[in-house]
C-alpha cells in the first residue's frame, strides 16, 4: 500500500502560468495526501518530504522510513500554466497535474490509472518559511 501511496504522490507531484510561477518558487513541505478521498497517514520521515520549485525545475526531496529517513532527491523540468503543472519525468514523458495556491498552501490534484485501477490524489503542501 505504501508503494501505491508513494507512486500516487509522485504522480500528483509530477503531473502549474508564468505569472503564477513566481508564487510557486521556493520550498513546499508535504502536510497531507489523500487517495480516492481517504487521508493517508504520513510517518515522521515522509512528513519531511518537500518540493523546491525553481525557475524551470523542481527538486523533489524525499525521506523514506524504510531507508532510515535518509534524504533522496531528484530534479525534473517543469512548466506552469494558470492552473496546471507539466513535469517532464525521467523517461521524457510529460505528466500534468492541477494545482491551486491558497494563502500559504499548495494543493496538487491528479488522477492516474495503474494496473487497471483509477486513483485520484490530492496533495497539500505548505510554503516553508
PDB file of C-alpha atoms in Angstrom:
ATOM      1  CA  UNK A   1       0.000   0.000   0.000  1.00  0.00           C
ATOM      2  CA  UNK A   2       2.878   2.396   0.831  1.00  0.00           C
ATOM      3  CA  UNK A   3       4.251   1.809  -2.675  1.00  0.00           C
ATOM      4  CA  UNK A   4       0.900   2.775  -4.225  1.00  0.00           C
ATOM      5  CA  UNK A   5       0.708   5.855  -1.974  1.00  0.00           C
ATOM      6  CA  UNK A   6       4.258   6.828  -2.921  1.00  0.00           C
ATOM      7  CA  UNK A   7       3.618   6.351  -6.628  1.00  0.00           C
ATOM      8  CA  UNK A   8       0.328   8.227  -6.404  1.00  0.00           C
ATOM      9  CA  UNK A   9       2.003  11.075  -4.522  1.00  0.00           C
ATOM     10  CA  UNK A  10       4.714  11.210  -7.146  1.00  0.00           C
ATOM     11  CA  UNK A  11       2.139  11.303  -9.946  1.00  0.00           C
ATOM     12  CA  UNK A  12       0.354  14.115  -8.180  1.00  0.00           C
ATOM     13  CA  UNK A  13       3.623  15.932  -7.872  1.00  0.00           C
ATOM     14  CA  UNK A  14       4.658  15.242 -11.448  1.00  0.00           C
ATOM     15  CA  UNK A  15       1.647  15.827 -13.216  1.00  0.00           C
ATOM     16  CA  UNK A  16       1.313  24.691 -12.835  1.00  0.00           C
ATOM     17  CA  UNK A  17       1.122  30.365 -15.827  1.00  0.00           C
ATOM     18  CA  UNK A  18       4.250  32.337 -15.945  1.00  0.00           C
ATOM     19  CA  UNK A  19       2.572  34.851 -13.685  1.00  0.00           C
ATOM     20  CA  UNK A  20       1.933  32.151 -11.107  1.00  0.00           C
ATOM     21  CA  UNK A  21       5.393  30.640 -11.459  1.00  0.00           C
ATOM     22  CA  UNK A  22       6.855  33.182  -9.067  1.00  0.00           C
ATOM     23  CA  UNK A  23       4.308  32.165  -6.422  1.00  0.00           C
ATOM     24  CA  UNK A  24       5.356  28.533  -6.900  1.00  0.00           C
ATOM     25  CA  UNK A  25       9.010  29.424  -6.331  1.00  0.00           C
ATOM     26  CA  UNK A  26      10.515  28.182  -3.098  1.00  0.00           C
ATOM     27  CA  UNK A  27      10.201  25.169  -0.843  1.00  0.00           C
ATOM     28  CA  UNK A  28       6.887  23.470  -0.116  1.00  0.00           C
ATOM     29  CA  UNK A  29       6.577  20.955   2.765  1.00  0.00           C
ATOM     30  CA  UNK A  30       4.199  17.985   2.446  1.00  0.00           C
ATOM     31  CA  UNK A  31       1.430  18.117   5.048  1.00  0.00           C
ATOM     32  CA  UNK A  32      -1.161  15.640   3.790  1.00  0.00           C
ATOM     33  CA  UNK A  33      -2.107  13.330   0.986  1.00  0.00           C
ATOM     34  CA  UNK A  34      -5.487  11.828   0.210  1.00  0.00           C
ATOM     35  CA  UNK A  35      -6.007   8.971  -2.229  1.00  0.00           C
ATOM     36  CA  UNK A  36      -9.531   8.408  -3.526  1.00  0.00           C
ATOM     37  CA  UNK A  37     -10.800  10.786  -0.837  1.00  0.00           C
ATOM     38  CA  UNK A  38      -9.143   8.965   2.075  1.00  0.00           C
ATOM     39  CA  UNK A  39      -6.415  10.775   4.001  1.00  0.00           C
ATOM     40  CA  UNK A  40      -3.282   8.645   4.175  1.00  0.00           C
ATOM     41  CA  UNK A  41      -1.171   8.505   7.335  1.00  0.00           C
ATOM     42  CA  UNK A  42       2.278  10.065   6.973  1.00  0.00           C
ATOM     43  CA  UNK A  43       5.130   8.735   9.081  1.00  0.00           C
ATOM     44  CA  UNK A  44       7.659  11.163  10.580  1.00  0.00           C
ATOM     45  CA  UNK A  45      10.111  10.623   7.714  1.00  0.00           C
ATOM     46  CA  UNK A  46       7.554  11.149   4.955  1.00  0.00           C
ATOM     47  CA  UNK A  47       6.438  14.385   6.668  1.00  0.00           C
ATOM     48  CA  UNK A  48       9.914  15.784   5.896  1.00  0.00           C
ATOM     49  CA  UNK A  49       9.303  15.426   2.134  1.00  0.00           C
ATOM     50  CA  UNK A  50       9.287  18.730   0.279  1.00  0.00           C
ATOM     51  CA  UNK A  51       9.437  20.236  -3.213  1.00  0.00           C
ATOM     52  CA  UNK A  52      11.811  23.019  -4.247  1.00  0.00           C
ATOM     53  CA  UNK A  53      10.387  24.965  -7.199  1.00  0.00           C
ATOM     54  CA  UNK A  54      12.993  26.871  -9.190  1.00  0.00           C
ATOM     55  CA  UNK A  55      12.669  28.857 -12.415  1.00  0.00           C
ATOM     56  CA  UNK A  56      12.187  25.808 -14.654  1.00  0.00           C
ATOM     57  CA  UNK A  57      12.842  22.779 -12.464  1.00  0.00           C
ATOM     58  CA  UNK A  58      11.525  21.071  -9.361  1.00  0.00           C
ATOM     59  CA  UNK A  59      13.754  19.250  -6.914  1.00  0.00           C
ATOM     60  CA  UNK A  60      11.773  16.548  -5.146  1.00  0.00           C
ATOM     61  CA  UNK A  61      13.279  15.801  -1.698  1.00  0.00           C
ATOM     62  CA  UNK A  62      12.030  12.510  -0.261  1.00  0.00           C
ATOM     63  CA  UNK A  63      12.592  10.903   3.122  1.00  0.00           C
ATOM     64  CA  UNK A  64      11.536   7.259   3.484  1.00  0.00           C
ATOM     65  CA  UNK A  65      11.284   5.399   6.779  1.00  0.00           C
ATOM     66  CA  UNK A  66      12.406   2.121   5.221  1.00  0.00           C
ATOM     67  CA  UNK A  67      15.646   3.866   4.229  1.00  0.00           C
ATOM     68  CA  UNK A  68      16.407   5.123   7.772  1.00  0.00           C
ATOM     69  CA  UNK A  69      14.910   8.514   6.927  1.00  0.00           C
ATOM     70  CA  UNK A  70      17.777   9.387   4.597  1.00  0.00           C
ATOM     71  CA  UNK A  71      17.125  12.097   2.029  1.00  0.00           C
ATOM     72  CA  UNK A  72      16.917  11.221  -1.637  1.00  0.00           C
ATOM     73  CA  UNK A  73      16.328  13.909  -4.228  1.00  0.00           C
ATOM     74  CA  UNK A  74      15.859  14.240  -7.948  1.00  0.00           C
ATOM     75  CA  UNK A  75      15.375  17.161 -10.307  1.00  0.00           C
ATOM     76  CA  UNK A  76      12.718  17.389 -13.022  1.00  0.00           C
ATOM     77  CA  UNK A  77      11.921  20.083 -15.591  1.00  0.00           C
ATOM     78  CA  UNK A  78       8.516  21.758 -15.369  1.00  0.00           C
ATOM     79  CA  UNK A  79       6.356  24.447 -16.900  1.00  0.00           C
ATOM     80  CA  UNK A  80       3.410  26.159 -15.261  1.00  0.00           C
ATOM     81  CA  UNK A  81       0.126  27.407 -16.664  1.00  0.00           C
ATOM     82  CA  UNK A  82      -2.767  29.139 -14.942  1.00  0.00           C
ATOM     83  CA  UNK A  83      -3.922  26.043 -13.105  1.00  0.00           C
ATOM     84  CA  UNK A  84      -1.677  23.127 -14.038  1.00  0.00           C
ATOM     85  CA  UNK A  85       1.884  21.913 -13.703  1.00  0.00           C
ATOM     86  CA  UNK A  86       3.501  19.979 -16.548  1.00  0.00           C
ATOM     87  CA  UNK A  87       6.519  17.980 -15.442  1.00  0.00           C
ATOM     88  CA  UNK A  88       8.842  16.033 -17.706  1.00  0.00           C
ATOM     89  CA  UNK A  89       9.690  12.815 -15.894  1.00  0.00           C
ATOM     90  CA  UNK A  90      12.893  10.762 -16.135  1.00  0.00           C
ATOM     91  CA  UNK A  91      11.652   8.929 -19.226  1.00  0.00           C
ATOM     92  CA  UNK A  92      10.763  12.156 -21.061  1.00  0.00           C
ATOM     93  CA  UNK A  93       7.029  11.683 -20.572  1.00  0.00           C
ATOM     94  CA  UNK A  94       5.080  14.823 -19.662  1.00  0.00           C
ATOM     95  CA  UNK A  95       2.811  14.487 -16.635  1.00  0.00           C
ATOM     96  CA  UNK A  96       0.163  17.109 -15.883  1.00  0.00           C
ATOM     97  CA  UNK A  97      -1.490  17.877 -12.531  1.00  0.00           C
ATOM     98  CA  UNK A  98      -3.938  20.578 -11.500  1.00  0.00           C
ATOM     99  CA  UNK A  99      -2.898  22.970  -8.750  1.00  0.00           C
ATOM    100  CA  UNK A 100      -4.181  25.851  -6.681  1.00  0.00           C
ATOM    101  CA  UNK A 101      -2.457  28.121  -4.206  1.00  0.00           C
ATOM    102  CA  UNK A 102      -4.488  29.346  -1.237  1.00  0.00           C
ATOM    103  CA  UNK A 103      -2.626  31.526   1.251  1.00  0.00           C
ATOM    104  CA  UNK A 104       0.488  29.500   2.107  1.00  0.00           C
ATOM    105  CA  UNK A 105      -0.906  26.166   0.852  1.00  0.00           C
ATOM    106  CA  UNK A 106      -0.223  24.493  -2.476  1.00  0.00           C
ATOM    107  CA  UNK A 107      -2.802  21.863  -3.418  1.00  0.00           C
ATOM    108  CA  UNK A 108      -1.909  19.479  -6.237  1.00  0.00           C
ATOM    109  CA  UNK A 109      -4.581  17.134  -7.616  1.00  0.00           C
ATOM    110  CA  UNK A 110      -4.169  14.307 -10.069  1.00  0.00           C
ATOM    111  CA  UNK A 111      -5.962  11.299 -11.473  1.00  0.00           C
ATOM    112  CA  UNK A 112      -3.997   8.300 -12.685  1.00  0.00           C
ATOM    113  CA  UNK A 113      -4.588   4.726 -13.671  1.00  0.00           C
ATOM    114  CA  UNK A 114      -2.256   1.964 -12.513  1.00  0.00           C
ATOM    115  CA  UNK A 115      -2.764  -1.721 -13.138  1.00  0.00           C
ATOM    116  CA  UNK A 116      -6.342  -1.082 -14.241  1.00  0.00           C
ATOM    117  CA  UNK A 117      -7.257   0.877 -11.111  1.00  0.00           C
ATOM    118  CA  UNK A 118      -8.088   4.578 -11.135  1.00  0.00           C
ATOM    119  CA  UNK A 119      -6.552   6.718  -8.381  1.00  0.00           C
ATOM    120  CA  UNK A 120      -7.376  10.308  -7.542  1.00  0.00           C
ATOM    121  CA  UNK A 121      -4.859  12.025  -5.304  1.00  0.00           C
ATOM    122  CA  UNK A 122      -4.804  15.357  -3.504  1.00  0.00           C
ATOM    123  CA  UNK A 123      -1.517  16.528  -2.058  1.00  0.00           C
ATOM    124  CA  UNK A 124      -1.347  19.507   0.293  1.00  0.00           C
ATOM    125  CA  UNK A 125       1.954  21.305   0.846  1.00  0.00           C
ATOM    126  CA  UNK A 126       2.730  24.382   2.953  1.00  0.00           C
ATOM    127  CA  UNK A 127       5.266  27.049   1.987  1.00  0.00           C
ATOM    128  CA  UNK A 128       8.390  26.676   4.122  1.00  0.00           C
ATOM    129  CA  UNK A 129       9.491  29.851   5.849  1.00  0.00           C
TER     130      UNK A 129
END
